[in-house]
Amino acid sequence: MRQVQAPQDPPAKAFALPKDPTQRAWVAIQRFGPALLERVETRLKTAGFPALEWYDVLWAIEREGPLRQRDLAGHMLVARYSISRLIDRMEAEGYVSRRECPEDGRGQMIHATTAGLKLRKAMWVVYSKAMRDALAPLTEKEALQLAALLEKLA
Amino acid sequence: MRQVQAPQDPPAKAFALPKDPTQRAWVAIQRFGPALLERVETRLKTAGFPALEWYDVLWAIEREGPLRQRDLAGHMLVARYSISRLIDRMEAEGYVSRRECPEDGRGQMIHATTAGLKLRKAMWVVYSKAMRDALAPLTEKEALQLAALLEKLA
DNA sequence: GGTGTATTGTTGCACTTGCAACGAATACCC
DNA sequence: GGGTATTCGTTGCAAGTGCAACAATACACC
C-alpha cells in the first residue's frame, strides 16, 4: 500500500487546492485515495488481521478457483515477484498451498486451505464495515459516479 | 507509494466488478488509484528523476517558505519518521537544508537549496505532462467531479 | 526435429518502510 | 515555580520492496 496517512498523528491541516481541474483531481487521487486505503487497512490491522492483499488473494481464489501466480498478479495489478513473496508468507502461515500446474511445468496452482477460507470470512466482517464507513460520506449515486470516473482512468 | 501496477508486465485482465455501489467504488479506489499513481511515477523515474514525494516537499516549501517537518508531514499526510528520513536523503543530495528553528528548540526549518528549486522545476516538466496524460480520459467537468467526490471522503 | 525467443516464478542485494522506543524541548496545570 | 504530559524529530530493528539476474519451461518458426 502506498502509505500516505500518518499513523502517528492525525494532523488535519488545510490544503491549498489547485484551481485547474486536472491538477485538482490529481491532488485528490494522490492524497485522499491512499489516505482512505490506509484508514481501512488500519482497521484490519488493529483487529489483528493481515493486510488487504491477503484478502484479495484469498477472495480471488475463492471466486475463480485455484489460480496461477501470473493470474493473481494480473488481478491485483502487482509485480510477479511481489506475488511470489506474498504467497511465500501466506503459505508459511498455512492459508494457501502451492501445487503443481498440470499443463505448464513452470507454473503452479495456488489453492486456498480451509484456514484460508476461514480467514477471508473473518476478515470480511471487519473489512466490509471499514469500507462502508470510509465511503459513508457518499450517497449510493455518488459512489457509482466515483467508480465510473475511476474506471474510465484504467 | 503503495505499489500496485506491475512494473514487469502490463497484464490487462478483465475484472469482475461488484454490483454494490459502495463496493464498486472501493474496488476502483483500491485498484485504479494506485495504478494511476504508479504510471506517473514511472514516467518520472524513467526520466531520471526522484519520486513524487521529493517534488511535494520542494513544492510545499516553494509555496509557503521554509517549513518544519511537522508541517510537511501534515501537508503530505505522511508519518513523521518518513519525513525525517526523506529529508535525510534530500539533504544528502543537496536539495534541502536543515536549519534551527528560532521559536522551538525541538524543531528545525527545512529550506530548499538552489539545486532544489531547480530540480522541482525540471521535474514539473515531466510531471505535469504525465499527470495530464493519466487524466486525459476525463473531461474538465469530470475531473472536477472526481476531485469533489474524493475531497468529500477526506 | 532444433534453435532462438519469451514467459514463469524465484532470489540476492540494496534500499525503504513501519513500529516502538528514545532524548530533548515545550505546553499544561496546579 | 515545579511536576507531568505532550510534541518533535530521530533511530535500531525487523520486515517489505524494487531491481536485475537467474534456471526452467514453453513457444515460434524454419
Tab-separated table of N, CA and C in Angstrom, chain A residues 1-9 11-17 19-26 28-41 52-53 56 63-64 67 70-71 73-82 124 127 131-132 134-154, chain B residues 1-9 11-17 19-26 28-41 52-53 56 63-64 67 70-71 73-82 124 127 131-132 134-154:
chain	number	residue	atom	x	y	z
A	1	MET	N	0.842	-1.195	0.000
A	1	MET	CA	0.000	0.000	0.000
A	1	MET	C	0.862	1.223	0.000
A	2	ARG	N	0.690	1.977	-0.942
A	2	ARG	CA	1.414	3.230	-0.975
A	2	ARG	C	0.947	4.042	0.213
A	3	GLN	N	1.718	4.012	1.288
A	3	GLN	CA	1.248	4.623	2.538
A	3	GLN	C	1.181	6.123	2.403
A	4	VAL	N	0.271	6.716	3.088
A	4	VAL	CA	0.195	8.157	2.982
A	4	VAL	C	-0.436	8.814	4.185
A	5	GLN	N	-1.189	8.078	4.930
A	5	GLN	CA	-1.763	8.697	6.115
A	5	GLN	C	-0.786	8.542	7.263
A	6	ALA	N	-0.695	9.533	8.085
A	6	ALA	CA	0.217	9.457	9.206
A	6	ALA	C	-0.338	8.516	10.262
A	7	PRO	N	0.376	7.436	10.544
A	7	PRO	CA	-0.095	6.521	11.559
A	7	PRO	C	0.068	7.127	12.954
A	8	GLN	N	0.995	8.038	13.076
A	8	GLN	CA	1.271	8.578	14.409
A	8	GLN	C	0.320	9.711	14.783
A	9	ASP	N	0.182	10.698	13.914
A	9	ASP	CA	-0.721	11.782	14.255
A	9	ASP	C	-1.766	11.987	13.189
A	11	PRO	N	-2.942	14.958	11.652
A	11	PRO	CA	-2.624	16.372	11.664
A	11	PRO	C	-3.793	17.232	11.190
A	12	ALA	N	-4.435	16.818	10.115
A	12	ALA	CA	-5.618	17.544	9.673
A	12	ALA	C	-5.334	19.011	9.426
A	13	LYS	N	-4.548	19.270	8.393
A	13	LYS	CA	-4.288	20.660	8.043
A	13	LYS	C	-5.003	20.997	6.749
A	14	ALA	N	-5.251	22.240	6.552
A	14	ALA	CA	-5.941	22.660	5.335
A	14	ALA	C	-4.990	22.567	4.146
A	15	PHE	N	-5.533	22.243	2.991
A	15	PHE	CA	-4.709	22.147	1.797
A	15	PHE	C	-5.021	23.292	0.858
A	16	ALA	N	-4.028	23.671	0.128
A	16	ALA	CA	-4.264	24.648	-0.929
A	16	ALA	C	-4.687	23.871	-2.166
A	17	LEU	N	-5.945	23.940	-2.536
A	17	LEU	CA	-6.418	23.194	-3.689
A	17	LEU	C	-6.155	23.976	-4.963
A	19	LYS	N	-6.531	25.349	-8.750
A	19	LYS	CA	-7.757	25.727	-9.459
A	19	LYS	C	-7.975	24.851	-10.692
A	20	ASP	N	-6.893	24.539	-11.356
A	20	ASP	CA	-7.001	23.726	-12.568
A	20	ASP	C	-7.666	22.388	-12.266
A	21	PRO	N	-8.725	22.050	-12.994
A	21	PRO	CA	-9.484	20.826	-12.719
A	21	PRO	C	-8.619	19.571	-12.729
A	22	THR	N	-7.780	19.454	-13.729
A	22	THR	CA	-6.943	18.259	-13.811
A	22	THR	C	-6.026	18.151	-12.594
A	23	GLN	N	-5.393	19.246	-12.270
A	23	GLN	CA	-4.488	19.216	-11.126
A	23	GLN	C	-5.231	18.923	-9.836
A	24	ARG	N	-6.414	19.482	-9.746
A	24	ARG	CA	-7.177	19.268	-8.522
A	24	ARG	C	-7.566	17.790	-8.395
A	25	ALA	N	-7.963	17.204	-9.502
A	25	ALA	CA	-8.292	15.782	-9.485
A	25	ALA	C	-7.056	14.975	-9.116
A	26	TRP	N	-5.933	15.368	-9.676
A	26	TRP	CA	-4.709	14.636	-9.405
A	26	TRP	C	-4.344	14.689	-7.929
A	28	ALA	N	-6.264	15.122	-5.474
A	28	ALA	CA	-7.225	14.316	-4.714
A	28	ALA	C	-6.868	12.839	-4.798
A	29	ILE	N	-6.528	12.394	-6.000
A	29	ILE	CA	-6.171	10.988	-6.175
A	29	ILE	C	-4.921	10.642	-5.388
A	30	GLN	N	-3.970	11.540	-5.469
A	30	GLN	CA	-2.678	11.297	-4.835
A	30	GLN	C	-2.791	11.296	-3.314
A	31	ARG	N	-3.625	12.164	-2.780
A	31	ARG	CA	-3.696	12.318	-1.321
A	31	ARG	C	-4.760	11.460	-0.684
A	32	PHE	N	-5.988	11.678	-1.117
A	32	PHE	CA	-7.095	11.101	-0.367
A	32	PHE	C	-7.282	9.627	-0.662
A	33	GLY	N	-6.956	9.210	-1.853
A	33	GLY	CA	-7.067	7.790	-2.165
A	33	GLY	C	-6.247	6.961	-1.201
A	34	PRO	N	-4.941	7.146	-1.201
A	34	PRO	CA	-4.099	6.394	-0.278
A	34	PRO	C	-4.504	6.570	1.182
A	35	ALA	N	-4.895	7.778	1.561
A	35	ALA	CA	-5.303	8.003	2.942
A	35	ALA	C	-6.493	7.127	3.293
A	36	LEU	N	-7.394	7.019	2.358
A	36	LEU	CA	-8.581	6.200	2.552
A	36	LEU	C	-8.192	4.732	2.731
A	37	LEU	N	-7.344	4.282	1.827
A	37	LEU	CA	-6.872	2.906	1.899
A	37	LEU	C	-6.260	2.621	3.256
A	38	GLU	N	-5.448	3.557	3.695
A	38	GLU	CA	-4.756	3.325	4.949
A	38	GLU	C	-5.717	3.265	6.124
A	39	ARG	N	-6.754	4.079	6.045
A	39	ARG	CA	-7.736	4.055	7.120
A	39	ARG	C	-8.324	2.658	7.264
A	40	VAL	N	-8.666	2.070	6.141
A	40	VAL	CA	-9.260	0.741	6.175
A	40	VAL	C	-8.249	-0.312	6.629
A	41	GLU	N	-7.042	-0.213	6.100
A	41	GLU	CA	-6.013	-1.176	6.482
A	41	GLU	C	-5.735	-1.115	7.980
A	52	LEU	N	-4.612	-6.134	3.368
A	52	LEU	CA	-5.648	-6.325	2.369
A	52	LEU	C	-5.248	-7.295	1.265
A	53	GLU	N	-3.982	-7.271	0.891
A	53	GLU	CA	-3.544	-8.155	-0.198
A	53	GLU	C	-3.891	-9.599	0.110
A	56	ASP	N	-7.327	-10.124	-0.773
A	56	ASP	CA	-7.514	-10.131	-2.225
A	56	ASP	C	-7.137	-11.469	-2.838
A	63	ARG	N	-13.346	-17.068	-5.580
A	63	ARG	CA	-14.271	-16.800	-6.677
A	63	ARG	C	-13.986	-17.661	-7.874
A	64	GLU	N	-12.697	-17.773	-8.219
A	64	GLU	CA	-12.356	-18.361	-9.506
A	64	GLU	C	-11.686	-19.713	-9.416
A	67	LEU	N	-5.608	-20.565	-8.706
A	67	LEU	CA	-5.068	-19.676	-9.733
A	67	LEU	C	-3.558	-19.789	-9.805
A	70	ARG	N	0.743	-15.924	-11.977
A	70	ARG	CA	0.597	-14.987	-13.084
A	70	ARG	C	-0.777	-14.325	-13.078
A	71	ASP	N	-1.804	-15.128	-12.848
A	71	ASP	CA	-3.156	-14.587	-12.897
A	71	ASP	C	-3.463	-13.730	-11.673
A	73	ALA	N	-1.280	-11.985	-10.132
A	73	ALA	CA	-0.603	-10.721	-10.407
A	73	ALA	C	-1.453	-9.860	-11.335
A	74	GLY	N	-2.059	-10.511	-12.308
A	74	GLY	CA	-2.916	-9.785	-13.232
A	74	GLY	C	-4.110	-9.172	-12.526
A	75	HIS	N	-4.751	-9.957	-11.696
A	75	HIS	CA	-5.915	-9.468	-10.975
A	75	HIS	C	-5.576	-8.285	-10.086
A	76	MET	N	-4.468	-8.411	-9.394
A	76	MET	CA	-4.175	-7.435	-8.361
A	76	MET	C	-3.290	-6.299	-8.861
A	77	LEU	N	-2.900	-6.359	-10.102
A	77	LEU	CA	-2.011	-5.334	-10.660
A	77	LEU	C	-0.742	-5.197	-9.825
A	78	VAL	N	-0.113	-6.315	-9.604
A	78	VAL	CA	1.075	-6.351	-8.763
A	78	VAL	C	2.173	-7.075	-9.522
A	79	ALA	N	3.401	-6.761	-9.240
A	79	ALA	CA	4.521	-7.402	-9.924
A	79	ALA	C	4.612	-8.873	-9.548
A	80	ARG	N	5.191	-9.650	-10.448
A	80	ARG	CA	5.257	-11.074	-10.193
A	80	ARG	C	6.038	-11.389	-8.924
A	81	TYR	N	7.150	-10.718	-8.729
A	81	TYR	CA	7.948	-11.067	-7.556
A	81	TYR	C	7.214	-10.715	-6.264
A	82	SER	N	6.332	-9.725	-6.321
A	82	SER	CA	5.549	-9.412	-5.131
A	82	SER	C	4.628	-10.571	-4.786
A	124	TRP	N	-13.636	-10.344	6.308
A	124	TRP	CA	-14.711	-9.623	5.634
A	124	TRP	C	-15.613	-8.885	6.627
A	127	TYR	N	-13.588	-5.858	7.357
A	127	TYR	CA	-13.288	-5.154	6.111
A	127	TYR	C	-14.518	-4.439	5.564
A	131	MET	N	-14.880	-0.459	5.099
A	131	MET	CA	-15.082	0.074	3.755
A	131	MET	C	-16.311	0.978	3.716
A	132	ARG	N	-17.371	0.490	4.302
A	132	ARG	CA	-18.597	1.275	4.310
A	132	ARG	C	-18.431	2.581	5.077
A	134	ALA	N	-15.681	4.184	5.494
A	134	ALA	CA	-14.811	5.086	4.744
A	134	ALA	C	-15.589	5.788	3.633
A	135	LEU	N	-16.540	5.092	3.058
A	135	LEU	CA	-17.292	5.671	1.945
A	135	LEU	C	-18.627	6.255	2.378
A	136	ALA	N	-18.838	6.303	3.676
A	136	ALA	CA	-20.125	6.782	4.190
A	136	ALA	C	-20.497	8.187	3.718
A	137	PRO	N	-19.507	9.090	3.553
A	137	PRO	CA	-19.869	10.447	3.126
A	137	PRO	C	-20.530	10.498	1.755
A	138	LEU	N	-20.477	9.426	1.002
A	138	LEU	CA	-21.065	9.452	-0.334
A	138	LEU	C	-22.418	8.750	-0.367
A	139	THR	N	-23.318	9.286	-1.144
A	139	THR	CA	-24.569	8.575	-1.393
A	139	THR	C	-24.283	7.433	-2.370
A	140	GLU	N	-25.255	6.564	-2.562
A	140	GLU	CA	-25.062	5.458	-3.496
A	140	GLU	C	-24.774	5.977	-4.894
A	141	LYS	N	-25.491	6.975	-5.252
A	141	LYS	CA	-25.330	7.552	-6.585
A	141	LYS	C	-23.915	8.105	-6.759
A	142	GLU	N	-23.459	8.807	-5.753
A	142	GLU	CA	-22.115	9.380	-5.826
A	142	GLU	C	-21.054	8.293	-5.877
A	143	ALA	N	-21.282	7.227	-5.118
A	143	ALA	CA	-20.328	6.123	-5.127
A	143	ALA	C	-20.213	5.542	-6.539
A	144	LEU	N	-21.346	5.389	-7.181
A	144	LEU	CA	-21.340	4.867	-8.548
A	144	LEU	C	-20.610	5.818	-9.484
A	145	GLN	N	-20.877	7.109	-9.308
A	145	GLN	CA	-20.198	8.113	-10.124
A	145	GLN	C	-18.690	8.010	-9.966
A	146	LEU	N	-18.276	7.968	-8.706
A	146	LEU	CA	-16.848	7.880	-8.412
A	146	LEU	C	-16.248	6.649	-9.072
A	147	ALA	N	-16.920	5.528	-8.913
A	147	ALA	CA	-16.428	4.291	-9.516
A	147	ALA	C	-16.297	4.446	-11.028
A	148	ALA	N	-17.311	5.010	-11.633
A	148	ALA	CA	-17.302	5.147	-13.083
A	148	ALA	C	-16.149	6.025	-13.543
A	149	LEU	N	-15.931	7.112	-12.822
A	149	LEU	CA	-14.853	8.018	-13.208
A	149	LEU	C	-13.500	7.331	-13.099
A	150	LEU	N	-13.292	6.626	-12.009
A	150	LEU	CA	-12.010	5.951	-11.829
A	150	LEU	C	-11.829	4.839	-12.848
A	151	GLU	N	-12.914	4.160	-13.148
A	151	GLU	CA	-12.808	3.084	-14.129
A	151	GLU	C	-12.425	3.628	-15.498
A	152	LYS	N	-12.874	4.824	-15.759
A	152	LYS	CA	-12.505	5.455	-17.029
A	152	LYS	C	-10.994	5.655	-17.135
A	153	LEU	N	-10.353	5.773	-15.995
A	153	LEU	CA	-8.919	6.052	-15.991
A	153	LEU	C	-8.079	4.789	-16.097
A	154	ALA	N	-8.714	3.659	-15.988
A	154	ALA	CA	-7.952	2.408	-16.021
A	154	ALA	C	-7.560	2.098	-17.460
B	1	MET	N	4.780	4.887	-1.804
B	1	MET	CA	3.620	4.658	-2.640
B	1	MET	C	3.220	3.215	-2.610
B	2	ARG	N	2.059	2.995	-2.216
B	2	ARG	CA	1.545	1.645	-2.193
B	2	ARG	C	1.563	1.143	-3.626
B	3	GLN	N	2.565	0.381	-3.963
B	3	GLN	CA	2.703	-0.017	-5.356
B	3	GLN	C	1.575	-0.929	-5.766
B	4	VAL	N	1.192	-0.887	-6.974
B	4	VAL	CA	0.085	-1.730	-7.365
B	4	VAL	C	0.112	-2.098	-8.834
B	5	GLN	N	0.747	-1.308	-9.636
B	5	GLN	CA	0.827	-1.694	-11.040
B	5	GLN	C	2.044	-2.568	-11.229
B	6	ALA	N	1.944	-3.535	-12.060
B	6	ALA	CA	3.075	-4.412	-12.291
B	6	ALA	C	4.126	-3.696	-13.123
B	7	PRO	N	5.318	-3.509	-12.581
B	7	PRO	CA	6.376	-2.866	-13.349
B	7	PRO	C	6.885	-3.795	-14.437
B	8	GLN	N	6.703	-5.100	-14.250
B	8	GLN	CA	7.267	-6.025	-15.217
B	8	GLN	C	6.339	-6.260	-16.398
B	9	ASP	N	5.098	-6.578	-16.126
B	9	ASP	CA	4.185	-6.791	-17.244
B	9	ASP	C	2.955	-5.916	-17.105
B	11	PRO	N	-0.491	-6.687	-17.562
B	11	PRO	CA	-1.298	-7.867	-17.833
B	11	PRO	C	-2.644	-7.524	-18.446
B	12	ALA	N	-3.293	-6.502	-17.918
B	12	ALA	CA	-4.542	-6.064	-18.524
B	12	ALA	C	-5.560	-7.177	-18.593
B	13	LYS	N	-6.062	-7.566	-17.430
B	13	LYS	CA	-7.083	-8.595	-17.412
B	13	LYS	C	-8.412	-7.983	-17.018
B	14	ALA	N	-9.454	-8.614	-17.388
B	14	ALA	CA	-10.778	-8.089	-17.048
B	14	ALA	C	-11.057	-8.325	-15.569
B	15	PHE	N	-11.778	-7.413	-14.949
B	15	PHE	CA	-12.112	-7.547	-13.554
B	15	PHE	C	-13.584	-7.832	-13.407
B	16	ALA	N	-13.887	-8.554	-12.373
B	16	ALA	CA	-15.292	-8.750	-12.032
B	16	ALA	C	-15.707	-7.580	-11.160
B	17	LEU	N	-16.512	-6.697	-11.680
B	17	LEU	CA	-16.922	-5.523	-10.906
B	17	LEU	C	-18.126	-5.866	-10.037
B	19	LYS	N	-21.522	-5.454	-7.924
B	19	LYS	CA	-22.719	-4.676	-8.255
B	19	LYS	C	-22.975	-3.577	-7.232
B	20	ASP	N	-22.732	-3.895	-5.987
B	20	ASP	CA	-22.982	-2.921	-4.929
B	20	ASP	C	-22.174	-1.646	-5.164
B	21	PRO	N	-22.829	-0.480	-5.180
B	21	PRO	CA	-22.152	0.777	-5.499
B	21	PRO	C	-20.965	1.062	-4.591
B	22	THR	N	-21.143	0.855	-3.308
B	22	THR	CA	-20.053	1.133	-2.382
B	22	THR	C	-18.858	0.246	-2.673
B	23	GLN	N	-19.130	-1.021	-2.852
B	23	GLN	CA	-18.028	-1.939	-3.124
B	23	GLN	C	-17.349	-1.622	-4.440
B	24	ARG	N	-18.151	-1.235	-5.390
B	24	ARG	CA	-17.565	-0.932	-6.692
B	24	ARG	C	-16.666	0.289	-6.597
B	25	ALA	N	-17.111	1.286	-5.867
B	25	ALA	CA	-16.276	2.469	-5.661
B	25	ALA	C	-14.992	2.079	-4.930
B	26	TRP	N	-15.151	1.219	-3.938
B	26	TRP	CA	-13.985	0.823	-3.172
B	26	TRP	C	-12.953	0.108	-4.038
B	28	ALA	N	-12.519	0.395	-7.155
B	28	ALA	CA	-11.909	1.372	-8.054
B	28	ALA	C	-10.818	2.162	-7.340
B	29	ILE	N	-11.124	2.587	-6.129
B	29	ILE	CA	-10.144	3.358	-5.363
B	29	ILE	C	-8.922	2.522	-5.067
B	30	GLN	N	-9.178	1.278	-4.684
B	30	GLN	CA	-8.085	0.405	-4.284
B	30	GLN	C	-7.200	0.036	-5.459
B	31	ARG	N	-7.787	-0.151	-6.633
B	31	ARG	CA	-7.021	-0.632	-7.779
B	31	ARG	C	-6.497	0.474	-8.651
B	32	PHE	N	-7.417	1.256	-9.166
B	32	PHE	CA	-7.029	2.176	-10.230
B	32	PHE	C	-6.291	3.393	-9.707
B	33	GLY	N	-6.621	3.815	-8.502
B	33	GLY	CA	-5.907	4.950	-7.924
B	33	GLY	C	-4.414	4.681	-7.885
B	34	PRO	N	-3.995	3.672	-7.136
B	34	PRO	CA	-2.577	3.357	-7.073
B	34	PRO	C	-1.966	3.083	-8.443
B	35	ALA	N	-2.700	2.416	-9.319
B	35	ALA	CA	-2.165	2.121	-10.645
B	35	ALA	C	-1.861	3.422	-11.381
B	36	LEU	N	-2.743	4.373	-11.213
B	36	LEU	CA	-2.557	5.667	-11.850
B	36	LEU	C	-1.310	6.362	-11.309
B	37	LEU	N	-1.204	6.367	-9.999
B	37	LEU	CA	-0.045	6.961	-9.360
B	37	LEU	C	1.234	6.353	-9.897
B	38	GLU	N	1.219	5.039	-9.987
B	38	GLU	CA	2.434	4.360	-10.411
B	38	GLU	C	2.797	4.704	-11.844
B	39	ARG	N	1.779	4.875	-12.669
B	39	ARG	CA	2.052	5.227	-14.053
B	39	ARG	C	2.834	6.539	-14.108
B	40	VAL	N	2.394	7.486	-13.331
B	40	VAL	CA	3.058	8.788	-13.333
B	40	VAL	C	4.460	8.692	-12.737
B	41	GLU	N	4.566	7.962	-11.632
B	41	GLU	CA	5.875	7.820	-11.006
B	41	GLU	C	6.867	7.154	-11.946
B	52	LEU	N	7.847	11.178	-6.431
B	52	LEU	CA	6.935	12.302	-6.279
B	52	LEU	C	7.063	13.022	-4.944
B	53	GLU	N	7.358	12.277	-3.895
B	53	GLU	CA	7.453	12.911	-2.574
B	53	GLU	C	8.470	14.034	-2.585
B	56	ASP	N	6.865	16.961	-3.903
B	56	ASP	CA	5.901	17.519	-2.960
B	56	ASP	C	6.582	18.364	-1.887
B	63	ARG	N	6.080	27.137	-2.091
B	63	ARG	CA	4.844	27.894	-1.940
B	63	ARG	C	4.801	28.638	-0.621
B	64	GLU	N	5.207	27.952	0.452
B	64	GLU	CA	4.945	28.501	1.779
B	64	GLU	C	6.185	28.944	2.520
B	67	LEU	N	9.689	25.258	6.000
B	67	LEU	CA	8.676	24.588	6.807
B	67	LEU	C	9.332	23.674	7.829
B	70	ARG	N	7.156	18.803	10.935
B	70	ARG	CA	5.784	18.586	11.373
B	70	ARG	C	4.794	19.040	10.325
B	71	ASP	N	5.041	20.219	9.763
B	71	ASP	CA	4.100	20.771	8.799
B	71	ASP	C	4.167	20.035	7.467
B	73	ALA	N	4.826	16.925	7.188
B	73	ALA	CA	4.085	15.690	7.439
B	73	ALA	C	2.588	15.948	7.345
B	74	GLY	N	2.178	17.102	7.875
B	74	GLY	CA	0.764	17.449	7.806
B	74	GLY	C	0.297	17.624	6.374
B	75	HIS	N	1.082	18.331	5.596
B	75	HIS	CA	0.707	18.572	4.209
B	75	HIS	C	0.607	17.278	3.420
B	76	MET	N	1.561	16.411	3.640
B	76	MET	CA	1.665	15.238	2.780
B	76	MET	C	0.957	14.019	3.370
B	77	LEU	N	0.396	14.171	4.523
B	77	LEU	CA	-0.270	13.040	5.175
B	77	LEU	C	0.676	11.851	5.294
B	78	VAL	N	1.814	12.117	5.861
B	78	VAL	CA	2.846	11.091	5.983
B	78	VAL	C	3.319	11.077	7.427
B	79	ALA	N	3.793	9.948	7.885
B	79	ALA	CA	4.265	9.832	9.259
B	79	ALA	C	5.528	10.670	9.465
B	80	ARG	N	5.738	11.078	10.703
B	80	ARG	CA	6.891	11.926	10.984
B	80	ARG	C	8.205	11.253	10.630
B	81	TYR	N	8.320	9.985	10.963
B	81	TYR	CA	9.602	9.337	10.699
B	81	TYR	C	9.861	9.215	9.205
B	82	SER	N	8.798	9.154	8.435
B	82	SER	CA	9.003	9.114	6.987
B	82	SER	C	9.618	10.422	6.515
B	124	TRP	N	8.775	19.255	-12.899
B	124	TRP	CA	7.442	19.689	-13.274
B	124	TRP	C	7.171	19.492	-14.762
B	127	TYR	N	6.429	15.837	-14.940
B	127	TYR	CA	5.316	15.535	-14.036
B	127	TYR	C	3.988	16.034	-14.619
B	131	MET	N	0.872	13.707	-15.663
B	131	MET	CA	-0.399	13.866	-14.957
B	131	MET	C	-1.522	14.092	-15.946
B	132	ARG	N	-1.291	14.967	-16.880
B	132	ARG	CA	-2.323	15.252	-17.870
B	132	ARG	C	-2.649	14.023	-18.716
B	134	ALA	N	-2.327	10.961	-17.801
B	134	ALA	CA	-3.028	9.983	-16.975
B	134	ALA	C	-4.507	10.347	-16.847
B	135	LEU	N	-4.795	11.630	-16.797
B	135	LEU	CA	-6.173	12.062	-16.610
B	135	LEU	C	-6.859	12.428	-17.918
B	136	ALA	N	-6.179	12.154	-19.019
B	136	ALA	CA	-6.715	12.545	-20.323
B	136	ALA	C	-8.105	11.976	-20.620
B	137	PRO	N	-8.411	10.752	-20.159
B	137	PRO	CA	-9.732	10.199	-20.470
B	137	PRO	C	-10.891	11.008	-19.877
B	138	LEU	N	-10.602	11.911	-18.977
B	138	LEU	CA	-11.677	12.678	-18.360
B	138	LEU	C	-11.787	14.075	-18.961
B	139	THR	N	-13.013	14.549	-19.103
B	139	THR	CA	-13.209	15.941	-19.474
B	139	THR	C	-12.917	16.813	-18.255
B	140	GLU	N	-12.853	18.107	-18.476
B	140	GLU	CA	-12.593	19.012	-17.343
B	140	GLU	C	-13.682	18.873	-16.288
B	141	LYS	N	-14.884	18.778	-16.759
B	141	LYS	CA	-16.021	18.677	-15.849
B	141	LYS	C	-15.920	17.402	-15.011
B	142	GLU	N	-15.569	16.310	-15.689
B	142	GLU	CA	-15.450	15.041	-14.975
B	142	GLU	C	-14.312	15.085	-13.962
B	143	ALA	N	-13.224	15.737	-14.346
B	143	ALA	CA	-12.097	15.855	-13.429
B	143	ALA	C	-12.528	16.582	-12.156
B	144	LEU	N	-13.286	17.638	-12.342
B	144	LEU	CA	-13.777	18.382	-11.181
B	144	LEU	C	-14.687	17.520	-10.322
B	145	GLN	N	-15.552	16.781	-10.997
B	145	GLN	CA	-16.449	15.875	-10.270
B	145	GLN	C	-15.663	14.878	-9.436
B	146	LEU	N	-14.680	14.270	-10.088
B	146	LEU	CA	-13.851	13.284	-9.400
B	146	LEU	C	-13.181	13.911	-8.191
B	147	ALA	N	-12.609	15.080	-8.396
B	147	ALA	CA	-11.946	15.772	-7.287
B	147	ALA	C	-12.927	16.011	-6.148
B	148	ALA	N	-14.104	16.494	-6.489
B	148	ALA	CA	-15.094	16.816	-5.458
B	148	ALA	C	-15.490	15.573	-4.671
B	149	LEU	N	-15.677	14.477	-5.386
B	149	LEU	CA	-16.084	13.249	-4.709
B	149	LEU	C	-14.990	12.769	-3.752
B	150	LEU	N	-13.753	12.809	-4.223
B	150	LEU	CA	-12.664	12.349	-3.362
B	150	LEU	C	-12.465	13.282	-2.172
B	151	GLU	N	-12.657	14.573	-2.417
B	151	GLU	CA	-12.484	15.522	-1.315
B	151	GLU	C	-13.548	15.286	-0.243
B	152	LYS	N	-14.683	14.839	-0.668
B	152	LYS	CA	-15.734	14.539	0.296
B	152	LYS	C	-15.314	13.421	1.240
B	153	LEU	N	-14.424	12.584	0.773
B	153	LEU	CA	-14.014	11.428	1.568
B	153	LEU	C	-12.875	11.740	2.534
B	154	ALA	N	-12.334	12.908	2.393
B	154	ALA	CA	-11.201	13.268	3.246
B	154	ALA	C	-11.714	13.647	4.630
